[in-house]
Tab-separated table of C-alpha atoms in Angstrom:
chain	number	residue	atom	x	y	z
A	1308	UNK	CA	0.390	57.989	-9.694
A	1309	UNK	CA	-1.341	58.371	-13.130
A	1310	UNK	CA	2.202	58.858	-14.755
A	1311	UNK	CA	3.238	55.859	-12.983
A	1312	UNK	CA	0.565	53.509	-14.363
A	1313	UNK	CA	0.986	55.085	-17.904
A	1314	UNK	CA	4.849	54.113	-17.537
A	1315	UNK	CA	4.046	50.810	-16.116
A	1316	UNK	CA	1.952	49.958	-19.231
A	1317	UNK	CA	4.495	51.021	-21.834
A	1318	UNK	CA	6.996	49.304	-20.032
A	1319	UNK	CA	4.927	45.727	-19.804
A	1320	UNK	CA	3.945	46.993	-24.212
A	1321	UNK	CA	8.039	46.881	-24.505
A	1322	UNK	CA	7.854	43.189	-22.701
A	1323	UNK	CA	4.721	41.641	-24.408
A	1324	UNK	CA	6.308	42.538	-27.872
A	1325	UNK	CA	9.476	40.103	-27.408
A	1326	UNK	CA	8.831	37.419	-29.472
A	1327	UNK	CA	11.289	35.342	-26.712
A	1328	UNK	CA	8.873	36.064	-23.871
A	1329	UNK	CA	6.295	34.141	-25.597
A	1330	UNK	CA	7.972	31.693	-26.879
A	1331	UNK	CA	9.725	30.950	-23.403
A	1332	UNK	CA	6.391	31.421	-21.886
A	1333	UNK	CA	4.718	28.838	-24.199
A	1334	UNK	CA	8.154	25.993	-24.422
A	1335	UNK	CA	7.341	26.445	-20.159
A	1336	UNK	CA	3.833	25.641	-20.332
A	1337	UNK	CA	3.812	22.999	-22.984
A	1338	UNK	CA	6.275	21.444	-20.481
A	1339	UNK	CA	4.214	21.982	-17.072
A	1340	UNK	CA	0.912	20.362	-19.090
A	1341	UNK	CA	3.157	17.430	-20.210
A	1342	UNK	CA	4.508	16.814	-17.217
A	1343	UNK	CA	1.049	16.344	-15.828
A	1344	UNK	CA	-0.014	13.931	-18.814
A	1345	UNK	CA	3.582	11.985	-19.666
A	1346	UNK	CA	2.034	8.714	-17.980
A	1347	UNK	CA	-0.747	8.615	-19.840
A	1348	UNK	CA	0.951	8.706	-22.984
A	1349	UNK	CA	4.111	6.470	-22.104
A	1350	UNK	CA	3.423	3.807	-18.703
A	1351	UNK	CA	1.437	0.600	-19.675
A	1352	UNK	CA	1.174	-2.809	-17.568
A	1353	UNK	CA	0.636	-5.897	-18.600
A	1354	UNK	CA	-0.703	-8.916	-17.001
A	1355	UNK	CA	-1.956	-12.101	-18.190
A	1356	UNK	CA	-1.363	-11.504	-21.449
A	1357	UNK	CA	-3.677	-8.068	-21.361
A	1358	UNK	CA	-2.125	-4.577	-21.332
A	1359	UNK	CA	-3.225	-1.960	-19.365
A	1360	UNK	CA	-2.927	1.705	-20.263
A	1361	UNK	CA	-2.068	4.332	-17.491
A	1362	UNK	CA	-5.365	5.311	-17.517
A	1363	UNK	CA	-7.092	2.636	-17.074
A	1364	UNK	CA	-4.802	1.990	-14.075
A	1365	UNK	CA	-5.943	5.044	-12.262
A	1366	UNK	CA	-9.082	4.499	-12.815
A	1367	UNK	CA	-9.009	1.113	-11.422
A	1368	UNK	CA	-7.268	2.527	-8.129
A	1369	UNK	CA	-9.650	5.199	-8.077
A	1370	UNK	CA	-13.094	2.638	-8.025
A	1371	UNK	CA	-10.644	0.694	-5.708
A	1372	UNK	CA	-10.040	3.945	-2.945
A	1373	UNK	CA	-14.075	4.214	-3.173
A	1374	UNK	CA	-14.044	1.050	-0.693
A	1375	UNK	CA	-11.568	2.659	1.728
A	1376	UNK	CA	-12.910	6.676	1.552
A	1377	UNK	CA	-13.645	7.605	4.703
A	1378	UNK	CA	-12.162	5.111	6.946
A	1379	UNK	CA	-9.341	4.920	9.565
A	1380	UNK	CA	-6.180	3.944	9.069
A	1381	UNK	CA	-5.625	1.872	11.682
A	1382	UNK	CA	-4.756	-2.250	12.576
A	1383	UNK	CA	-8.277	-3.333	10.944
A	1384	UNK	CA	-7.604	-1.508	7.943
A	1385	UNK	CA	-4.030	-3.409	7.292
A	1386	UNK	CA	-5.490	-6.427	8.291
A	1387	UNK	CA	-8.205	-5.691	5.441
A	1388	UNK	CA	-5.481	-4.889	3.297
A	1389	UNK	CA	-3.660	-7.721	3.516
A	1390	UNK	CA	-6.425	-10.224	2.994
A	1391	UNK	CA	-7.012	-8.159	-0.236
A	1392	UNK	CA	-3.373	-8.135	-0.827
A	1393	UNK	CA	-3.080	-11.822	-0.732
A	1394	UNK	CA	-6.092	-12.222	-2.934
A	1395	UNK	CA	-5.349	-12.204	-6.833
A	1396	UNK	CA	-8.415	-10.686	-7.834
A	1397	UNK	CA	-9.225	-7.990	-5.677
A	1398	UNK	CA	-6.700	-5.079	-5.698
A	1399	UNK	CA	-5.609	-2.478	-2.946
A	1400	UNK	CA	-5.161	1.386	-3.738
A	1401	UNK	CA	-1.524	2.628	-4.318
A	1402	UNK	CA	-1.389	4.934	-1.565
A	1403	UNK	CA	-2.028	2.778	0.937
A	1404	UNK	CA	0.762	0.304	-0.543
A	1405	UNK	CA	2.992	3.868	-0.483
A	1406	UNK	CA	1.688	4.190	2.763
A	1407	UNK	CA	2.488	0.693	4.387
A	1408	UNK	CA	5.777	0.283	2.402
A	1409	UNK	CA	7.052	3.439	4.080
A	1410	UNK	CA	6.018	3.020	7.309
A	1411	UNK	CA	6.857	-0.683	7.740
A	1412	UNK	CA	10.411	-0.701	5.582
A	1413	UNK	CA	11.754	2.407	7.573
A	1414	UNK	CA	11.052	1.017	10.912
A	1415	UNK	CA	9.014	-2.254	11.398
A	1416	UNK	CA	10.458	-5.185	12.935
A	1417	UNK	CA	9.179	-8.090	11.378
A	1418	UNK	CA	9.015	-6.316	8.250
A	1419	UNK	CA	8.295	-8.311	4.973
A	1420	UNK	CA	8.407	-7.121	1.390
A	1421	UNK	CA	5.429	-10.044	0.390
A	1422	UNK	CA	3.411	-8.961	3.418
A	1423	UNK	CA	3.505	-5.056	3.561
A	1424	UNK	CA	0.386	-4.684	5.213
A	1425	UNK	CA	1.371	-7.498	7.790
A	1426	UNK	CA	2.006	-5.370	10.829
A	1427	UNK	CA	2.270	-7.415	14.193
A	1428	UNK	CA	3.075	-3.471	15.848
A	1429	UNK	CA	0.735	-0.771	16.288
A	1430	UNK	CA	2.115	1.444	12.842
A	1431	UNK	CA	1.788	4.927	14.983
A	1432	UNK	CA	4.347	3.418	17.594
A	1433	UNK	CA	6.398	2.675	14.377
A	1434	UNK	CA	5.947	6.059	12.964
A	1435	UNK	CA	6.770	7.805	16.526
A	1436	UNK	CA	9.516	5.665	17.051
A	1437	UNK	CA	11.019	6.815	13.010
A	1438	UNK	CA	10.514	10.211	14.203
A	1439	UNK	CA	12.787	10.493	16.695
A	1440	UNK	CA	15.416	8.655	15.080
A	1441	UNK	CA	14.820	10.884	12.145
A	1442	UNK	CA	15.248	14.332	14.400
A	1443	UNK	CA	18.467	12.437	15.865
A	1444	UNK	CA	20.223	11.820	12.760
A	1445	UNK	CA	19.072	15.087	11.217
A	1446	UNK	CA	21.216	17.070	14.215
A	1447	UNK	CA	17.999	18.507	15.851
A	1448	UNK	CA	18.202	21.166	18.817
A	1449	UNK	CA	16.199	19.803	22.091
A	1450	UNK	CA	14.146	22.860	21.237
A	1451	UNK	CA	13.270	22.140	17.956
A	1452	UNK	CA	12.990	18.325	18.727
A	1453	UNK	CA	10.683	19.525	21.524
A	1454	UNK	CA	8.933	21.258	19.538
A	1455	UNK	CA	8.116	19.024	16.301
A	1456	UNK	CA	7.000	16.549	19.604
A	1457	UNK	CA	4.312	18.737	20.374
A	1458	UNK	CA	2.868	19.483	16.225
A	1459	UNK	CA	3.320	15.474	16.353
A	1460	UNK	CA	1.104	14.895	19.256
A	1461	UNK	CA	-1.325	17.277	18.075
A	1462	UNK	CA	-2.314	15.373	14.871
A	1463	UNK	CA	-5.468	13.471	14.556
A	1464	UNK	CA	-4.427	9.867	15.001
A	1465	UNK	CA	-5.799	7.327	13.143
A	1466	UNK	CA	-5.227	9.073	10.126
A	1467	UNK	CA	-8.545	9.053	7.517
A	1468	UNK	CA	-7.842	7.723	4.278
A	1469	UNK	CA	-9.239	9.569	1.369
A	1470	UNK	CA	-8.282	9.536	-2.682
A	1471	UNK	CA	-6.871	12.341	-3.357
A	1472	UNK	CA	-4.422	11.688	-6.675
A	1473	UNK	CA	-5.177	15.015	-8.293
A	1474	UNK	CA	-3.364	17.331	-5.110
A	1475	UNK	CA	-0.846	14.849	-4.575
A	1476	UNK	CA	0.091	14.737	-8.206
A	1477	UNK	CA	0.606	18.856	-8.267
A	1478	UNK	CA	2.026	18.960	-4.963
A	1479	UNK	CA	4.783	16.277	-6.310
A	1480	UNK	CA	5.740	18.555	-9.082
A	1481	UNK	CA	6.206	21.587	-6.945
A	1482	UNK	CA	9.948	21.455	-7.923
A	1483	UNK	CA	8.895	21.182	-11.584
A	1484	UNK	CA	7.240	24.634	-11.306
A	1485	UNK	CA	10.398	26.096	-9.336
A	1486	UNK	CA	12.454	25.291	-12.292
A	1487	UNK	CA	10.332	26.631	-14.638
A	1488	UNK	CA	9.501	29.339	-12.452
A	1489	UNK	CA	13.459	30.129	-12.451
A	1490	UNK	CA	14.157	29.765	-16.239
A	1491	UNK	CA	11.522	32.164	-17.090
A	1492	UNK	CA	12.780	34.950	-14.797
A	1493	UNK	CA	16.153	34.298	-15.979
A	1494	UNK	CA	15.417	34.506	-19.448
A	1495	UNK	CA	12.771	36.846	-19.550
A	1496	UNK	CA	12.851	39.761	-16.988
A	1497	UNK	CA	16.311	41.009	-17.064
A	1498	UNK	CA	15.116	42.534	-20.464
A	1499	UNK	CA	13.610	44.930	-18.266
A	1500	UNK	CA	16.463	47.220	-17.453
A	1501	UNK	CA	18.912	45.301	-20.163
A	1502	UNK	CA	17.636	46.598	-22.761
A	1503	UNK	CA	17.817	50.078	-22.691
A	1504	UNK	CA	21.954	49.776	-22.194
A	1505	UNK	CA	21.793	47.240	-25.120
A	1506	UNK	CA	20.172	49.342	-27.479
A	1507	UNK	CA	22.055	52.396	-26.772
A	1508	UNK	CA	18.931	54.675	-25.955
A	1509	UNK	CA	19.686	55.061	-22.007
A	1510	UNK	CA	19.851	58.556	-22.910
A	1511	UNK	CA	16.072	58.550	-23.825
A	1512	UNK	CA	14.920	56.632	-20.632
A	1513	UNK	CA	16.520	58.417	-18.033
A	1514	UNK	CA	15.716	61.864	-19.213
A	1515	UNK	CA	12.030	60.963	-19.034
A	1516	UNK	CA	9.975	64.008	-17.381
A	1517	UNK	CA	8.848	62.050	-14.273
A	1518	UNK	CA	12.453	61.391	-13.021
A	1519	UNK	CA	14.532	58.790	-12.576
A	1520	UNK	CA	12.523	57.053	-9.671
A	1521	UNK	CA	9.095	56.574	-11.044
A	1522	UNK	CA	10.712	54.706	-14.168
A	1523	UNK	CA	12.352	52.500	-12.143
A	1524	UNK	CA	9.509	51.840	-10.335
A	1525	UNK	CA	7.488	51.053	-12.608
A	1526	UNK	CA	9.817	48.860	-14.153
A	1527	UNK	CA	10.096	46.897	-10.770
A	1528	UNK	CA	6.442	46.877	-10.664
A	1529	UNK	CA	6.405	45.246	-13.713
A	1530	UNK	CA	9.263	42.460	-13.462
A	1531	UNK	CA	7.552	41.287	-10.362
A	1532	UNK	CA	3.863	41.679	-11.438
A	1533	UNK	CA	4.960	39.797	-14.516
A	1534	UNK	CA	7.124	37.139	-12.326
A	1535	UNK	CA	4.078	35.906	-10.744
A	1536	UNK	CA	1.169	36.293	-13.200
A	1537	UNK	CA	3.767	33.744	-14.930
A	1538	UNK	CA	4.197	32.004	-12.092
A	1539	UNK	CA	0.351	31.455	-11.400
A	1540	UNK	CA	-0.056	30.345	-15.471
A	1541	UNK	CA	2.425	27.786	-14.953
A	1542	UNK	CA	0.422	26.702	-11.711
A	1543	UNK	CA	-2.801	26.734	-13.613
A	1544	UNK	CA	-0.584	24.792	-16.545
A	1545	UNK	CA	-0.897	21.775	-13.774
A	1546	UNK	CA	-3.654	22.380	-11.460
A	1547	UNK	CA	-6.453	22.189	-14.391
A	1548	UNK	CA	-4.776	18.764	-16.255
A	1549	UNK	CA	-4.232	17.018	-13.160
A	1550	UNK	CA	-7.987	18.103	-12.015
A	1551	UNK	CA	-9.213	16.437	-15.001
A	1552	UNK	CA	-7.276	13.329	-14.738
A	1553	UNK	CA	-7.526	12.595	-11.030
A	1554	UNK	CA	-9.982	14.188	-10.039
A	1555	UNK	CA	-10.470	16.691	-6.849
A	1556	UNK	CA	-11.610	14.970	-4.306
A	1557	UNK	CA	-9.883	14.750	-0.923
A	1558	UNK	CA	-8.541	18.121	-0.553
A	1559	UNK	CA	-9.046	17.977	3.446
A	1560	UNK	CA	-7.129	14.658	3.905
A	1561	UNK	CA	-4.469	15.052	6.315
A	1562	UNK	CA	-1.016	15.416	4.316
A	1563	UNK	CA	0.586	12.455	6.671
A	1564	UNK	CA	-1.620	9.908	4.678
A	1565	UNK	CA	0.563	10.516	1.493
A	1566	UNK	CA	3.803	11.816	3.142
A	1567	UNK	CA	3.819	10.043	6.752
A	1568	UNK	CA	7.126	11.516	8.377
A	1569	UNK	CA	5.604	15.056	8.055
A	1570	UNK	CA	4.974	16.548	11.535
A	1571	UNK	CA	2.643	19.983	10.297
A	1572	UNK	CA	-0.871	19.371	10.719
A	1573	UNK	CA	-1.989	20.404	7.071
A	1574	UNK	CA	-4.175	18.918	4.632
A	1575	UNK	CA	-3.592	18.520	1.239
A	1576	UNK	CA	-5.459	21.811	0.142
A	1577	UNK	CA	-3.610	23.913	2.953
A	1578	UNK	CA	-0.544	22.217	1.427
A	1579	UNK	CA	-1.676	23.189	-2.122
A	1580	UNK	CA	-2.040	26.697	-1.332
A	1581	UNK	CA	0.956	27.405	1.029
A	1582	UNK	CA	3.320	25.859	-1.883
A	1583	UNK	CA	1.250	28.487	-3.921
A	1584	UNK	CA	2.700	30.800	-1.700
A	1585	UNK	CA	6.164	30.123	-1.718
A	1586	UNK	CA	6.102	30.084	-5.617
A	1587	UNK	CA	4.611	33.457	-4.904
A	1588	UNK	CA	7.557	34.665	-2.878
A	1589	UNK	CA	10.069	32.952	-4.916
A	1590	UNK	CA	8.936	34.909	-7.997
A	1591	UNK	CA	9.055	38.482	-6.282
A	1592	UNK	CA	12.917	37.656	-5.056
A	1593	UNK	CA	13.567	36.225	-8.059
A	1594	UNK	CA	12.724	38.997	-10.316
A	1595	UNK	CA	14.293	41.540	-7.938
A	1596	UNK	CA	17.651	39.620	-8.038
A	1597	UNK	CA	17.882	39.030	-12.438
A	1598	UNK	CA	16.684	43.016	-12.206
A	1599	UNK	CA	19.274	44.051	-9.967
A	1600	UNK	CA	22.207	42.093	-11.864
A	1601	UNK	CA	20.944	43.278	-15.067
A	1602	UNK	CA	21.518	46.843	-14.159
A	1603	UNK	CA	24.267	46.494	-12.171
A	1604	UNK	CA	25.777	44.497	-14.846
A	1605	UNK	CA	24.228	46.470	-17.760
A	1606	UNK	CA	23.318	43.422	-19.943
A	1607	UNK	CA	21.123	40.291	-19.546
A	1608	UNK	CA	23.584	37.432	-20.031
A	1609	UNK	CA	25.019	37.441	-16.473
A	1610	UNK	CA	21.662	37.413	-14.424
A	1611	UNK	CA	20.545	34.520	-16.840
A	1612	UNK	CA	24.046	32.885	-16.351
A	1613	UNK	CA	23.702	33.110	-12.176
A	1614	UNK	CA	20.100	31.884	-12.595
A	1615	UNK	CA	21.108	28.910	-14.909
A	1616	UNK	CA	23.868	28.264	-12.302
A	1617	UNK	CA	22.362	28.246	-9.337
A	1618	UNK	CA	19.677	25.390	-11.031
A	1619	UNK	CA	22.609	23.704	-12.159
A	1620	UNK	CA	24.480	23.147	-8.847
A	1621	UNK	CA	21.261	22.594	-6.196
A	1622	UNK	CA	20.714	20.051	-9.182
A	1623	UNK	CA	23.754	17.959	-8.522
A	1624	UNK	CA	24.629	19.175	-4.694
A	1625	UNK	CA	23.084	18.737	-1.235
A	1626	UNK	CA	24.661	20.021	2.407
A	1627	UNK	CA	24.922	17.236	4.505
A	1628	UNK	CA	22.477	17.691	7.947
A	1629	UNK	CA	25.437	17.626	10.003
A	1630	UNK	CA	26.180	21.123	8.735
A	1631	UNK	CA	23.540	22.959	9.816
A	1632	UNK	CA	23.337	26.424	9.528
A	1633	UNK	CA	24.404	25.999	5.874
A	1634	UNK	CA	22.061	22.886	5.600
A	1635	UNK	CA	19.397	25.694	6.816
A	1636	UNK	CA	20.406	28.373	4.112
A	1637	UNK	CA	20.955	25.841	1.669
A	1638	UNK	CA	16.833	24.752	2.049
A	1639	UNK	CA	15.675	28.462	1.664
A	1640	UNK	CA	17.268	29.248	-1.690
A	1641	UNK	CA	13.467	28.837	-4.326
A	1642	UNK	CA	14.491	25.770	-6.205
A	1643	UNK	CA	15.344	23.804	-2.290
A	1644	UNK	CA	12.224	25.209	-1.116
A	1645	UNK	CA	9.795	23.168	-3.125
A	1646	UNK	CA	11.078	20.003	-2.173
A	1647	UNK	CA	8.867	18.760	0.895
A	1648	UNK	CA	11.899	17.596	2.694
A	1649	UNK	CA	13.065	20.756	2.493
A	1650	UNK	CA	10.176	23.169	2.540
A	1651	UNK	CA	7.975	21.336	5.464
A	1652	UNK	CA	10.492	18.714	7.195
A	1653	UNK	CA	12.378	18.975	10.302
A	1654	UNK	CA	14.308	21.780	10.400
A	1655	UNK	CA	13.645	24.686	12.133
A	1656	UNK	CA	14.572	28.471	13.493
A	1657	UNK	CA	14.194	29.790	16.174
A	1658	UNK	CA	12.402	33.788	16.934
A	1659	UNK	CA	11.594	35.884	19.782
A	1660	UNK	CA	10.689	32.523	21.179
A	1661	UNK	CA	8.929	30.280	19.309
A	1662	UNK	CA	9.767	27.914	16.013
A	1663	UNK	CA	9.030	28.708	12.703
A	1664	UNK	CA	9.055	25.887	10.001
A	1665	UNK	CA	11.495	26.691	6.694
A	1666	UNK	CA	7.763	27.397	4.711
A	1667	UNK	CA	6.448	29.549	7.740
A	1668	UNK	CA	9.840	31.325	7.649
A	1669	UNK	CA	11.093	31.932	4.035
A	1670	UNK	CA	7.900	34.687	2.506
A	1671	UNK	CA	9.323	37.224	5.222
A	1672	UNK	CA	13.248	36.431	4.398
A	1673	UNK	CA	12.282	36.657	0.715
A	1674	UNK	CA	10.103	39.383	1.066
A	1675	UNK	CA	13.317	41.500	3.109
A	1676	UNK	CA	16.038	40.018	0.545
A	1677	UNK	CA	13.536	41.450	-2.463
A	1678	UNK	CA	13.470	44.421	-0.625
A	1679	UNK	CA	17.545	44.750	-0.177
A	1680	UNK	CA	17.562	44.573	-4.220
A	1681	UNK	CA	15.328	46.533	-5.062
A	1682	UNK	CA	16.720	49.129	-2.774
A	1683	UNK	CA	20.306	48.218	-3.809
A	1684	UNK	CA	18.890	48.621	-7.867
A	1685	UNK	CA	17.672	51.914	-7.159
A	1686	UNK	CA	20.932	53.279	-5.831
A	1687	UNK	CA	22.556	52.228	-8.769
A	1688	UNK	CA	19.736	53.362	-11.811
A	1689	UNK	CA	19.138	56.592	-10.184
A	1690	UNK	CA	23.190	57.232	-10.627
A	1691	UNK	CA	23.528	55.953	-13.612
A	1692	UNK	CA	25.140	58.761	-16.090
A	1693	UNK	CA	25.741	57.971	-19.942
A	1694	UNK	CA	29.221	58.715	-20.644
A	1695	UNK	CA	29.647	60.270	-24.190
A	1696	UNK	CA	32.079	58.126	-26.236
């Protein structure tokens, strides 16, 4: 084990001495803080001849939550809301507007865009009623609309209404990570096992004393271990700035307040740290797969080129519900899989009898696909000869 922690640590000295790792590595979180902070420095409003900065915006519909933190969301509140609404000096907070727009344009009857909060039907009859015409058009089993039923009628109804900008903020750019997340592992961790066939000096590395497994292990070891220390940097890269900004209240407020057609009974910080999860996951099965292709290919431009691709075409493609089982795959590969329509809506599978949610499902399926190439990888290091020229 000793010799394997000594290889380990030469291998990660090899890594941390690329001048492209940390350059990637700092381009990456540059980009995660400024996502975080690009309204602050470009969104303004102006009314009545006064502008308004971002920031002062927030803060307005932060002092304006404090009046609604803590209570109900139910046919008082609207009514509240709309009074407010109709008043030109007393605002309403955004996520309530979010929250009435979505709820009353997808499925209210006497629906109008200059009364949102004007409901004249009870909004949890609406939101049932979207619900199953959502599982209908999304080609739903009975089993699976059966199930989602019974998550739906275990919720807490009225929802509570808390502020909670900061985690909603982070969990919007989930996807933003994922990309990130993807570019870095392309760029970065095929090095690994390219480099030794670049450089000519194969020779060297698979004569080493402690045989041809340990090395590889340890260079597994450290692809992944480096895949998600990343991974949690570029987490921290938006968790801190959009802590500072919006705050951190609210972490227990049920997720349906802020996205109301979700049927999992999470709150915002279970939310938080399952997505943390899945970024988790995605970074072991992503470094396994640029490893694998870098020594089955014996250079680092094709993993890199597959990574790129695959970002490129989930980018500009979607499979149609209709077309399920490949709707179903298509929602598991990591990029998919931080969109919330994709990572905690409706679609589910079904095992030894009982349904499992596409985020319930995908850390086992990623953890047995990482495990296919690492195994696969091994086969093909361990058998690698040099041919003399």
């Amino acid at each position: 084990m000793r010799h394997f922690w000594g290889l380990t640590g030469y291998e990660y000295k090899k890594l941390l001495k690329k001048k492209m790792v940390w350059i990637t590595l700092a381009i990456l979180c540059a980009g995660a803080v400024y996502a975080v902070l690009y309204p602050f420095f470009s969104m303004s409003v102006s009314s009545g001849g006064t502008t308004y900065t971002y920031a002062e915006i927030q803060e307005n519909d932060r002092n304006t939550a404090k009046d609604f933190n803590g209570k109900m969301i139910d046919g008082s509140m609207m009514k509240e809301l709309d009074s407010r609404d109709q008043s030109a000096d007393r605002d309403v907070p955004d996520d309530m507007r979010v929250f009435a727009i979505s709820i009353g344009s997808n499925g209210a009857i006497n629906y109008q865009e200059d009364r949102i909060f004007d409901f004249k039907e009870d909004i949890y009859g609406i939101r049932d009623q979207v619900l199953e015409n959502r599982w209908e058009a999304g080609h739903l089993s009975e089993g699976e609309i059966k199930e989602l039923r019974k998550k739906n009628e275990k919720l807490k109804t009225p929802f509570t209404y808390h502020y909670a900008a900061g985690y909603k903020n982070i969990i919007n750019l989930a996807d933003i990570i994922a990309i990130m997340q993807t570019l870095f592992i392309a760029i970065c961790i095929p090095l690994i096992f390219s480099e030794e066939h670049n450089r000519k000096t194969a020779q060297i590395s698979l004569c080493t004393k402690y045989g041809k497994n340990v090395l590889f292990g340890a260079k597994i070891f450290t692809g992944i271990s480096f895949s998600v220390i990343t991974t949690i940097a570029l987490f921290l890269c938006i968790l801190i700035p959009a802590a500072a900004c919006y705050g951190t209240e609210g972490i227990r407020t049920q997720v349906q307040v802020f996205y109301p057609f979700l049927s999992w009974d999470l709150n915002m910080g279970e939310m938080l740290l399952v997505l943390l999860g899945l970024w988790i996951a995605a970074a072991v099965l992503q470094s396994a797969f640029v490893m694998f292709l870098a020594e089955k290919c014996r250079n680092n431009t094709v993993p890199m080129a597959v990574m790129v691709g695959i970002l490129i075409f989930t980018s500009f493609f979607n499979i149609p519900a209709q077309h399920k089982i490949l709707a179903q795959i298509w929602a598991y590969v990591p990029v998919n899989m931080m969109r919330l329509p994709d990572a905690f809506g409706d679609m589910m599978i079904s095992a030894f009898g009982k349904y499992y949610g596409v985020w319930q499902s995908a850390p086992l399926f990623y953890l047995i696909l990482s495990a296919t190439a690492v195994f696969a990888g091994s086969r093909i290091y361990c058998r690698f000869q040099v041919k003399e020229k």
